[in-house]
XYZ file of C-alpha atoms in Angstrom:
694
model
C -11.437 -50.706 -56.879
C -12.838 -47.494 -58.385
C -15.812 -45.942 -56.575
C -17.944 -44.055 -59.154
C -19.173 -41.603 -56.506
C -15.723 -39.992 -56.448
C -13.380 -38.409 -58.951
C -10.423 -40.644 -59.949
C -7.288 -40.386 -57.799
C -4.927 -43.053 -59.237
C -3.945 -44.851 -62.453
C -6.191 -47.829 -61.645
C -9.215 -45.523 -61.473
C -8.342 -44.079 -64.882
C -8.012 -47.569 -66.346
C -11.415 -48.617 -65.000
C -12.951 -45.496 -66.505
C -11.235 -46.231 -69.824
C -9.498 -42.846 -69.848
C -6.204 -42.591 -71.684
C -5.749 -38.948 -70.639
C -7.077 -36.337 -68.200
C -7.668 -32.662 -68.920
C -6.847 -31.316 -65.465
C -5.024 -32.738 -62.442
C -5.842 -31.038 -59.131
C -3.185 -31.388 -56.434
C -4.352 -30.832 -52.866
C -2.506 -30.800 -49.538
C -5.736 -31.928 -47.826
C -7.112 -35.450 -47.915
C -9.767 -35.950 -50.609
C -13.174 -35.323 -49.039
C -15.925 -35.023 -51.628
C -17.947 -32.331 -49.885
C -18.815 -28.697 -50.756
C -16.848 -27.412 -47.752
C -13.560 -28.669 -49.269
C -12.139 -26.490 -52.041
C -10.536 -29.211 -54.164
C -13.866 -31.080 -54.318
C -15.766 -27.958 -55.433
C -13.188 -27.149 -58.136
C -13.061 -30.761 -59.319
C -16.843 -30.991 -59.606
C -16.987 -27.632 -61.379
C -14.486 -28.818 -64.012
C -16.432 -32.068 -64.346
C -19.649 -30.067 -64.814
C -17.922 -28.113 -67.601
C -17.249 -31.381 -69.441
C -13.588 -31.922 -68.524
C -11.872 -35.111 -67.421
C -10.612 -34.369 -63.931
C -8.395 -36.304 -61.533
C -7.410 -35.396 -57.980
C -3.991 -36.048 -56.458
C -4.434 -35.646 -52.676
C -1.439 -35.251 -50.351
C 1.264 -36.558 -52.729
C 4.594 -37.638 -51.238
C 7.164 -34.916 -51.924
C 10.038 -36.624 -50.080
C 10.710 -39.708 -52.236
C 11.375 -40.152 -55.968
C 8.218 -38.120 -56.745
C 6.346 -41.133 -58.153
C 3.027 -39.713 -56.895
C 3.428 -36.723 -59.203
C 4.009 -39.052 -62.165
C 1.328 -41.712 -61.659
C -1.522 -39.811 -63.340
C 0.631 -38.730 -66.277
C 0.604 -35.386 -68.040
C -2.714 -33.471 -68.152
C -3.968 -32.255 -71.529
C -4.749 -28.718 -70.277
C -3.026 -27.787 -66.990
C -2.141 -28.635 -63.403
C -4.072 -26.926 -60.583
C -2.680 -26.631 -57.039
C -4.682 -25.913 -53.898
C -2.979 -26.197 -50.522
C -6.393 -26.488 -48.874
C -5.869 -25.356 -45.306
C -2.975 -22.865 -45.067
C -0.010 -25.197 -44.588
C 1.867 -22.980 -42.117
C -1.148 -22.326 -39.872
C -1.828 -26.056 -40.098
C 1.722 -26.988 -39.078
C 2.637 -24.445 -36.398
C 1.118 -22.807 -33.331
C 1.238 -19.063 -32.657
C 4.432 -19.783 -30.665
C 5.916 -21.477 -33.791
C 5.802 -24.904 -32.177
C 5.217 -27.831 -34.518
C 1.734 -29.280 -34.171
C 1.354 -33.007 -33.575
C -1.930 -33.356 -35.475
C -3.620 -32.395 -38.756
C -7.423 -32.260 -38.812
C -7.465 -32.463 -42.622
C -5.628 -35.802 -42.711
C -7.083 -39.273 -41.945
C -6.392 -40.332 -38.387
C -5.561 -36.720 -37.472
C -1.914 -37.467 -38.284
C 0.632 -34.768 -39.071
C 3.391 -35.030 -41.669
C 1.382 -35.551 -44.852
C 1.813 -32.017 -46.206
C 4.967 -29.911 -46.628
C 5.621 -26.427 -45.312
C 4.597 -23.844 -47.915
C 2.722 -26.610 -49.758
C 1.827 -24.565 -52.854
C 5.447 -23.541 -53.412
C 6.751 -27.091 -52.835
C 4.276 -28.700 -55.253
C 4.830 -25.966 -57.865
C 8.608 -26.416 -57.763
C 8.230 -30.167 -58.337
C 5.778 -29.715 -61.228
C 7.992 -27.120 -62.907
C 10.853 -29.597 -62.635
C 8.912 -32.611 -63.990
C 6.591 -30.902 -66.482
C 8.130 -27.526 -67.397
C 5.950 -27.131 -70.504
C 2.584 -27.834 -68.812
C 0.700 -24.710 -67.618
C 0.332 -24.356 -63.868
C -2.559 -22.664 -62.064
C -2.521 -22.023 -58.307
C -5.396 -21.042 -56.022
C -7.004 -21.624 -52.649
C -6.425 -19.903 -49.334
C -2.613 -20.119 -49.239
C -2.174 -18.601 -52.707
C -5.008 -16.103 -52.421
C -3.589 -14.455 -49.292
C -0.062 -14.279 -50.716
C -0.864 -12.595 -54.021
C 1.028 -9.396 -53.113
C 4.153 -8.700 -51.072
C 3.396 -9.956 -47.560
C 4.990 -10.511 -44.177
C 5.652 -14.183 -43.435
C 5.536 -14.741 -39.683
C 7.128 -18.186 -39.736
C 10.297 -17.103 -41.550
C 10.086 -13.580 -40.038
C 10.676 -11.783 -43.311
C 8.908 -9.971 -46.100
C 8.148 -12.189 -49.080
C 7.175 -11.296 -52.649
C 3.978 -12.476 -54.301
C 3.636 -16.269 -54.383
C 3.414 -15.926 -58.167
C 7.035 -14.768 -58.228
C 8.220 -17.567 -55.922
C 6.379 -20.327 -57.802
C 6.540 -18.838 -61.325
C 3.000 -20.197 -61.820
C 1.218 -19.233 -65.030
C -1.994 -18.069 -63.356
C -3.339 -17.436 -59.847
C -7.075 -17.529 -59.112
C -7.822 -15.689 -55.873
C -10.875 -15.631 -53.650
C -13.843 -17.919 -54.222
C -13.036 -18.841 -57.795
C -16.120 -20.316 -59.493
C -16.624 -17.411 -61.922
C -12.993 -16.999 -63.063
C -12.594 -20.791 -63.429
C -15.666 -21.030 -65.654
C -14.433 -18.156 -67.796
C -10.992 -19.751 -68.050
C -12.459 -23.074 -69.236
C -14.667 -21.253 -71.745
C -11.663 -19.473 -73.273
C -9.502 -22.622 -73.325
C -12.262 -24.520 -75.131
C -12.316 -21.742 -77.726
C -8.625 -22.368 -78.358
C -7.158 -19.385 -76.488
C -3.608 -20.298 -75.359
C -3.103 -20.534 -71.588
C -0.395 -17.878 -71.806
C -2.966 -15.394 -73.176
C -5.385 -15.686 -70.233
C -4.587 -12.226 -68.877
C -7.961 -10.483 -68.999
C -10.015 -12.719 -66.678
C -11.263 -10.911 -63.563
C -10.178 -12.285 -60.174
C -6.926 -13.740 -61.532
C -3.293 -12.688 -61.276
C -0.258 -13.341 -63.451
C 3.343 -12.278 -64.055
C 4.316 -9.931 -66.889
C 7.736 -8.639 -67.966
C 8.596 -5.400 -66.211
C 7.602 -2.465 -68.403
C 5.523 -4.657 -70.710
C 2.199 -5.062 -68.869
C -0.730 -5.684 -71.246
C -3.058 -2.691 -71.428
C -6.701 -2.995 -70.461
C -9.063 -0.118 -71.180
C -11.803 -1.505 -68.914
C -9.836 -1.199 -65.680
C -8.052 1.606 -63.899
C -4.582 0.702 -62.597
C -3.250 1.055 -59.048
C 0.526 0.766 -58.895
C 1.967 -0.306 -55.556
C 5.500 0.300 -54.321
C 7.768 -2.493 -55.539
C 8.857 -5.454 -53.428
C 12.358 -3.984 -53.198
C 10.983 -0.641 -51.940
C 8.945 -2.487 -49.301
C 12.125 -4.238 -48.125
C 13.695 -0.824 -47.600
C 10.849 0.620 -45.515
C 8.248 -0.932 -43.226
C 6.155 2.205 -43.576
C 6.002 1.661 -47.345
C 4.792 -1.900 -46.798
C 2.059 -0.673 -44.447
C 0.931 1.876 -47.053
C 0.779 -0.882 -49.678
C -1.304 -3.064 -47.388
C -3.754 -0.251 -46.691
C -4.249 0.361 -50.407
C -4.861 -3.331 -51.078
C -7.267 -3.514 -48.120
C -9.295 -0.627 -49.552
C -9.463 -2.283 -52.988
C -10.643 -5.592 -51.467
C -13.595 -3.757 -49.896
C -14.803 -2.086 -53.080
C -17.619 -3.212 -55.344
C -15.684 -2.113 -58.446
C -11.939 -2.554 -57.936
C -8.835 -1.375 -59.747
C -6.169 -3.543 -61.328
C -3.152 -3.805 -59.004
C 0.432 -3.745 -60.323
C 3.565 -4.443 -58.275
C 7.113 -4.839 -59.561
C 9.229 -7.719 -58.256
C 12.714 -7.960 -59.719
C 12.427 -7.926 -63.518
C 8.751 -8.908 -63.467
C 5.457 -7.252 -62.586
C 2.681 -8.959 -60.656
C -0.642 -8.059 -62.282
C -3.774 -8.625 -60.171
C -7.005 -8.186 -62.090
C -9.992 -6.826 -60.138
C -12.479 -9.261 -58.639
C -15.908 -9.976 -60.066
C -18.777 -7.966 -58.529
C -20.528 -9.767 -55.630
C -22.694 -12.771 -56.469
C -26.437 -12.210 -56.556
C -28.850 -14.102 -54.301
C -28.961 -17.766 -55.386
C -25.913 -17.653 -57.701
C -24.048 -19.655 -55.090
C -26.456 -22.608 -55.298
C -24.660 -24.459 -58.087
C -21.458 -24.919 -56.089
C -23.383 -26.715 -53.341
C -25.484 -28.933 -55.614
C -22.907 -30.854 -57.618
C -23.139 -34.660 -57.146
C -20.888 -34.853 -54.089
C -20.400 -38.164 -52.268
C -20.390 -36.122 -49.009
C -17.752 -38.269 -47.328
C -13.989 -38.929 -47.398
C -12.607 -41.187 -50.133
C -12.912 -44.909 -49.206
C -9.121 -45.344 -49.471
C -8.876 -43.702 -46.020
C -11.094 -46.182 -44.142
C -8.205 -48.076 -42.576
C -6.332 -44.900 -41.658
C -9.146 -43.363 -39.591
C -11.604 -40.483 -39.783
C -10.845 -37.014 -41.127
C -11.587 -34.754 -38.092
C -12.288 -31.663 -40.218
C -15.032 -33.571 -42.033
C -16.502 -34.974 -38.816
C -16.859 -31.404 -37.548
C -18.916 -30.170 -40.551
C -20.579 -33.442 -41.591
C -24.065 -32.374 -40.492
C -23.674 -28.604 -40.870
C -24.929 -26.324 -43.669
C -23.258 -23.267 -45.164
C -25.795 -20.524 -45.926
C -23.591 -17.692 -47.206
C -20.094 -16.348 -47.873
C -18.459 -13.071 -46.981
C -18.485 -10.906 -43.860
C -18.936 -7.144 -43.497
C -17.488 -7.134 -39.958
C -14.053 -6.207 -41.321
C -11.970 -7.332 -38.315
C -8.361 -6.263 -38.870
C -6.940 -9.683 -37.886
C -9.265 -11.636 -40.211
C -8.536 -12.553 -43.839
C -12.156 -13.174 -44.898
C -12.398 -9.748 -46.572
C -9.330 -10.507 -48.689
C -10.558 -13.989 -49.646
C -14.368 -14.061 -49.663
C -15.075 -10.349 -49.763
C -17.039 -7.868 -47.670
C -20.336 -8.302 -49.493
C -22.592 -11.221 -48.568
C -23.263 -13.897 -51.218
C -26.199 -16.021 -50.062
C -27.651 -19.320 -51.195
C -31.328 -19.458 -51.995
C -33.755 -20.740 -49.395
C -34.723 -23.616 -51.709
C -31.105 -24.755 -52.120
C -30.555 -24.790 -48.349
C -33.709 -26.828 -47.758
C -32.638 -29.324 -50.437
C -29.358 -29.790 -48.563
C -31.312 -30.348 -45.345
C -33.128 -33.213 -47.104
C -29.792 -34.671 -48.255
C -28.280 -34.512 -44.766
C -31.259 -36.221 -43.138
C -30.675 -39.206 -45.453
C -26.960 -39.542 -44.628
C -25.617 -42.477 -42.612
C -25.228 -41.620 -38.946
C -27.667 -38.704 -38.941
C -29.464 -38.766 -35.593
C -31.667 -35.716 -36.025
C -29.206 -32.914 -35.119
C -27.944 -30.294 -37.575
C -24.841 -28.890 -35.905
C -24.695 -25.519 -37.702
C -26.594 -23.340 -40.152
C -24.490 -20.295 -40.898
C -21.355 -18.899 -42.477
C -18.355 -16.781 -41.413
C -20.851 -15.071 -39.091
C -24.071 -16.799 -38.100
C -26.483 -13.904 -38.539
C -25.550 -12.171 -41.814
C -27.605 -14.316 -44.195
C -28.808 -12.277 -47.202
C -28.000 -8.950 -45.551
C -27.130 -6.084 -47.856
C -27.344 -2.309 -48.196
C -30.755 -0.764 -48.666
C -29.378 1.443 -51.443
C -27.031 -0.643 -53.604
C -25.696 2.460 -55.384
C -24.218 3.654 -52.071
C -22.560 0.250 -51.551
C -21.034 0.438 -55.017
C -19.247 3.684 -54.087
C -18.197 2.592 -50.588
C -14.672 1.459 -49.651
C -15.266 1.197 -45.906
C -13.602 -1.900 -44.426
C -16.339 -2.600 -41.864
C -20.052 -1.910 -42.039
C -20.305 -2.430 -38.255
C -17.521 -0.383 -36.676
C -17.024 2.234 -35.402
C -20.794 2.467 -35.932
C -23.258 0.326 -37.887
C -23.762 1.850 -41.339
C -27.155 3.534 -41.691
C -27.492 1.954 -45.149
C -27.046 -1.627 -43.858
C -30.300 -3.556 -43.563
C -29.828 -5.668 -40.424
C -33.286 -7.253 -40.357
C -33.132 -10.946 -39.382
C -36.525 -11.882 -40.808
C -35.205 -14.113 -43.607
C -32.829 -16.115 -41.448
C -35.491 -16.510 -38.753
C -37.898 -17.960 -41.306
C -35.131 -20.299 -42.467
C -34.480 -21.472 -38.891
C -38.173 -22.240 -38.443
C -38.463 -24.187 -41.684
C -35.414 -26.309 -40.889
C -36.534 -26.789 -37.293
C -39.941 -28.006 -38.460
C -38.494 -30.591 -40.858
C -39.941 -33.991 -39.841
C -36.491 -35.604 -39.523
C -34.760 -32.730 -37.701
C -34.897 -32.886 -33.901
C -32.421 -30.098 -33.165
C -30.967 -27.213 -35.139
C -27.971 -25.644 -33.399
C -26.025 -22.564 -34.459
C -22.303 -23.271 -34.193
C -21.055 -20.183 -36.075
C -20.168 -17.046 -34.136
C -23.015 -14.548 -33.614
C -22.471 -10.805 -34.162
C -24.250 -9.568 -31.048
C -23.424 -5.937 -31.863
C -26.029 -6.056 -34.645
C -28.640 -7.266 -32.164
C -27.899 -4.298 -29.880
C -27.917 -1.691 -32.634
C -28.930 1.764 -31.476
C -31.888 2.800 -33.614
C -35.094 4.818 -33.475
C -36.817 2.192 -35.625
C -39.087 0.328 -33.199
C -39.821 -2.409 -35.745
C -36.082 -3.060 -36.224
C -35.541 -3.267 -32.448
C -38.319 -5.835 -32.184
C -36.784 -7.821 -35.055
C -33.412 -7.962 -33.283
C -34.990 -8.962 -29.988
C -37.067 -11.656 -31.697
C -33.966 -13.152 -33.318
C -32.006 -13.087 -30.055
C -34.815 -14.762 -28.112
C -35.406 -17.446 -30.725
C -31.674 -18.142 -30.991
C -31.369 -18.588 -27.204
C -34.617 -20.541 -26.854
C -34.117 -23.105 -29.624
C -30.671 -23.014 -31.254
C -28.049 -23.099 -28.497
C -26.586 -26.533 -27.836
C -25.674 -25.453 -24.323
C -22.936 -23.031 -25.340
C -23.261 -19.954 -27.559
C -20.103 -18.714 -29.298
C -19.448 -14.986 -29.498
C -16.206 -13.099 -30.107
C -15.703 -9.866 -28.150
C -11.913 -10.482 -28.634
C -10.826 -7.923 -25.999
C -12.018 -5.478 -23.333
C -9.718 -2.487 -23.985
C -11.298 0.218 -26.177
C -7.936 1.135 -27.718
C -7.175 -2.453 -28.697
C -10.732 -2.986 -29.962
C -10.368 0.058 -32.241
C -7.252 -1.488 -33.772
C -9.163 -4.769 -34.154
C -12.204 -2.989 -35.663
C -14.455 -4.472 -32.993
C -17.230 -2.799 -30.932
C -16.917 -1.683 -27.309
C -16.901 -4.393 -24.643
C -19.813 -2.683 -22.901
C -22.030 -4.212 -25.625
C -20.943 -7.643 -24.433
C -22.052 -6.732 -20.909
C -25.506 -5.852 -22.265
C -25.748 -9.010 -24.376
C -24.686 -11.263 -21.505
C -27.290 -9.658 -19.248
C -29.972 -10.277 -21.898
C -28.738 -13.865 -22.437
C -28.809 -14.683 -18.713
C -32.296 -13.183 -18.266
C -33.667 -15.127 -21.245
C -32.117 -18.416 -20.074
C -33.665 -17.848 -16.649
C -37.054 -17.097 -18.222
C -37.114 -20.334 -20.256
C -35.531 -22.425 -17.490
C -32.406 -23.531 -19.373
C -28.842 -23.671 -18.057
C -26.808 -22.337 -20.992
C -23.466 -20.575 -21.294
C -21.880 -17.907 -23.431
C -18.410 -18.880 -24.658
C -16.452 -15.695 -25.466
C -13.338 -15.735 -27.644
C -10.367 -13.529 -26.723
C -6.977 -12.756 -28.288
C -3.746 -11.834 -26.515
C -0.643 -10.159 -27.971
C -2.608 -8.363 -30.688
C -0.661 -5.331 -32.002
C -1.247 -2.449 -29.606
C -2.168 -4.712 -26.675
C -0.113 -4.321 -23.475
C 0.126 -6.255 -20.200
C -2.053 -3.609 -18.541
C -4.770 -4.221 -21.162
C -4.613 -7.955 -20.452
C -4.867 -7.306 -16.703
C -8.103 -5.376 -17.332
C -9.368 -8.231 -19.518
C -8.657 -10.760 -16.771
C -10.463 -8.644 -14.163
C -13.553 -7.972 -16.278
C -13.979 -11.599 -17.367
C -13.444 -12.844 -13.793
C -16.139 -10.535 -12.465
C -18.497 -11.746 -15.206
C -17.998 -15.294 -13.954
C -15.760 -16.676 -16.714
C -12.782 -18.977 -16.491
C -11.672 -18.556 -20.089
C -11.176 -21.516 -22.431
C -11.502 -20.220 -26.021
C -8.389 -18.054 -26.162
C -5.392 -17.720 -28.427
C -2.255 -15.720 -29.038
C -2.428 -13.485 -32.070
C -1.138 -15.355 -35.137
C -0.014 -13.046 -37.973
C -1.455 -14.456 -41.203
C -0.743 -12.907 -44.613
C -2.801 -10.073 -46.085
C -4.399 -8.704 -42.928
C -3.953 -5.195 -41.548
C -3.146 -6.617 -38.098
C -0.271 -8.667 -39.533
C 1.230 -5.567 -41.132
C 0.844 -3.736 -37.812
C 2.751 -6.616 -36.190
C 5.525 -6.425 -38.806
C 5.870 -2.650 -39.111
C 5.060 -1.763 -35.468
C 2.901 1.024 -36.868
C -0.819 1.666 -36.608
C -2.710 1.972 -39.934
C -2.436 5.774 -39.700
C 1.361 5.512 -39.397
C 1.829 6.112 -35.657
C 4.342 3.991 -33.661
C 2.696 1.025 -31.967
C 3.741 -1.369 -29.215
C 3.786 -5.012 -30.361
C 4.495 -8.052 -28.163
C 6.891 -10.112 -30.296
C 9.230 -12.118 -28.103
C 8.120 -15.393 -26.462
C 8.525 -13.764 -23.045
C 6.304 -10.808 -23.964
C 3.645 -13.113 -25.389
C 3.780 -15.427 -22.384
C 3.449 -12.476 -20.006
C 0.205 -11.426 -21.756
C -1.195 -14.934 -22.123
C -0.844 -15.720 -18.399
C -3.682 -13.285 -17.625
C -6.164 -15.591 -19.382
C -5.440 -18.179 -16.705
C -5.424 -16.085 -13.536
C -7.322 -18.899 -11.790
C -4.412 -21.379 -12.037
C -2.476 -21.229 -8.724
C 0.929 -21.581 -10.410
C 0.331 -18.355 -12.385
C -0.583 -16.148 -9.424
C 2.950 -15.198 -8.206
C 4.013 -14.089 -11.687
C 0.752 -12.186 -12.239
C 1.153 -10.467 -8.847
C 4.717 -9.434 -9.720
C 3.607 -8.067 -13.095
C 0.749 -6.060 -11.559
C 3.101 -4.582 -8.935
C 5.562 -3.599 -11.666
C 2.734 -1.917 -13.627
C 1.431 -0.216 -10.440
C -2.065 -1.629 -10.985
C -2.891 -2.078 -7.311
C -6.674 -1.835 -7.573
C -6.880 -4.370 -10.407
C -4.414 -6.639 -8.597
C -6.394 -6.628 -5.335
C -9.661 -7.525 -7.086
C -8.184 -10.000 -9.563
C -6.220 -12.049 -7.031
C -8.740 -11.785 -4.206
C -10.772 -14.898 -3.415
C -13.441 -13.012 -1.491
C -13.982 -9.801 -3.477
C -17.126 -11.099 -5.195
C -18.676 -12.293 -1.940
C -17.928 -8.892 -0.403
C -19.633 -7.131 -3.308
C -16.444 -5.453 -4.520
C -16.226 -5.025 -8.279
C -14.752 -2.682 -10.840
C -15.400 -2.754 -14.604
C -12.906 -0.480 -16.417
C -14.874 -0.617 -19.706
C -18.071 0.619 -18.026
C -16.156 3.255 -16.059
C -14.601 4.607 -19.275
C -18.009 4.848 -20.931
C -19.740 6.597 -18.022
C -16.948 8.739 -16.563
C -15.276 11.186 -18.970
C -12.672 12.273 -16.404
C -11.648 8.676 -15.731
C -11.551 7.992 -19.462
C -9.180 10.889 -20.148
C -6.949 9.965 -17.211
C -6.710 6.320 -18.295
C -6.012 7.280 -21.911
C -3.123 9.454 -20.725
C -1.718 6.639 -18.554
C -2.085 4.127 -21.352
C -0.331 6.466 -23.781
C 2.586 6.900 -21.357
C 2.900 3.140 -20.779
C 2.708 2.355 -24.500
C 5.221 5.079 -25.403
C 7.705 3.636 -22.904
C 7.325 0.190 -24.496
C 7.631 1.286 -28.140
C 11.102 0.489 -29.520
C 13.311 3.094 -31.126
C 12.665 4.230 -34.669
C 13.599 1.883 -37.458
C 17.068 2.696 -38.742
C 17.066 3.468 -42.463
C 18.829 0.857 -44.573
C 22.181 1.852 -46.051
C 22.639 2.577 -49.715
C 25.364 0.705 -51.592
C 27.592 3.829 -51.504
C 27.239 4.117 -47.717
C 27.914 0.417 -47.316
C 31.069 0.679 -49.458
C 32.258 3.736 -47.482
C 31.791 1.856 -44.186
C 33.678 -1.157 -45.566
C 36.648 1.052 -46.585
C 36.739 2.789 -43.207
C 36.636 -0.569 -41.425
C 39.545 -1.871 -43.525
C 41.579 1.308 -42.895
C 40.907 1.033 -39.152
C 41.981 -2.613 -39.163
C 45.171 -1.670 -41.068
C 46.043 1.044 -38.514
C 45.545 -1.449 -35.674
C 47.746 -3.999 -37.437
C 50.523 -1.444 -37.947
C 50.331 -0.368 -34.324
C 51.145 -3.935 -33.275
C 53.846 -4.510 -35.918
C 57.423 -3.701 -34.587
C 58.476 -2.620 -38.070
C 56.190 0.384 -37.820
C 56.760 1.167 -34.109
C 59.877 3.410 -34.163
C 60.573 6.673 -32.371
C 59.798 7.690 -28.791
C 56.423 6.699 -27.392
C 54.071 9.210 -25.858
C 53.872 9.094 -22.100
C 50.522 8.285 -20.565
C 50.028 10.995 -18.002
C 46.955 9.678 -16.227
C 45.489 6.301 -15.343
C 46.738 3.075 -13.819
C 49.262 2.528 -16.618
C 51.070 5.812 -15.873
C 54.780 4.869 -15.508
C 55.465 8.129 -13.620
C 53.302 7.186 -10.665
C 51.009 9.598 -8.881
């Protein structure tokens, strides 16, 4: 029976609504959860708000006779595909093992979405409805809009537009381009002519790209040129990364075969409050009732009582795709919109007085922006925080502190916890502004006093300065300072709380010696690490291109742990406290000649004896030690770096090699054929086969 709180998902729903057609069918690889944190729900409600008839087809079966793709009929305007969660990250671990669960599926069951979901759905739709326009979007499409390295197939792939032959790709957070697209379609503009909408991409015939006088063009090396050279691919990625971080971007062109991928520049950042509409559509705020018998949707349970305050992140971590998808500049909801959502949540079934999160990609970036916007509009810097916090960035926490207090004082809210990661480097900013220092300290104290559920998440990611530079993260010595402040404040207020640090192994540039240092430092700080992971190369990040090309962004050779054995050898250092790992760790430390680290790491009494050694602090305070360690690290890394990439052969060189191989094979055949073996044979004068003896 049709539930009017949701958009229709089957033919019976359409019949109950009395619809004989739909304008748009949205196909999602996630289960249908009508909540603003799920992309297909936001897009569906946006289309509905624009006056269209919308239906959602969640997790259709692609293995049978494709009846799911036929049950809603042919849409009047177009099909829209969103994979939701990236299907390959969803399916496989960093070690490429198949996962046994899927948090975006009822009952946490795997197997309800295909690999490369966007491509699979697009291929089926092009087969069944070749004349119906197809639009793709969401995370999977957005991060594959240019030539990219695909970790799971271990090869370079062209733009997803070329693979799917979709008519249009909407990248990033797509409310503005979608509204403009609907406006033009209502005016009667053909779908094939939608080539001037910002934040969209499309395919054009090679050499026949439509001109646009409003945008400057940036032409990348072609897909075929990237296949020939890893260095060329790295250069392409750097150019795209710079464009993603600009206020005013250029149009990107890249040839693939006989077509050109055209990526229009993104819209300028949203102003304060522009984001409100997307969060205030009439959502049911729960999974579709058809899933009741199949179980809960774990991804929804996790965010059910949490509130998103903003999008974007100016941290610019090299392994993170937020810059490429949401942008560097912060787009914040208005205070009034957030408080209205607090009221809605307090009225939801099961609400017991606890809001589990109030944040975004980073907890403490709400409504932060540059003091002088004209400087931001000219800036292409990837990170506003590293290597040093930009002097134009206003890092005052006053607005978010006031928001915390208002939510905390709501009559139905007992607890407000911050579940998003906190950028502690902003709180420890070096500044001569006494008022700013007090602001940072006030935020840190209030966060620790009222908004930690027992564990505070932070992400130092590593302890090695060289690896942190490649990650675009601050020095680990800042973590030491923050932990000291955190422990002192917890002691002052009489609460037993923990910091939970996140770390990554096998990041490009990271060696076993770096991981040994990480293990030692975290042990001496009292951690037995839990929140850890192997580096997973995801499309459209600088770190992924470093992994593929084995080059640093400035083009220097770089060591990368790629094989399962290399990754396992680094990962074992996270778990130095497990007895079974100790013999292997000891052997590795002996091979690396890290005696001092080995003695302290594997000792059970070093802490009681007052013996400790923090390499990160030693590097900061001792210039001689720093230079010596940099030299040692360079020598170790150089020894690990593989030989230079061999240039690929041209067709002429390949043909020459083939001819020489055939001639060599013919000579060998003749040598064995009696018909060609006439005349006296040469005597072998030396060796065991010498018939003349010694």
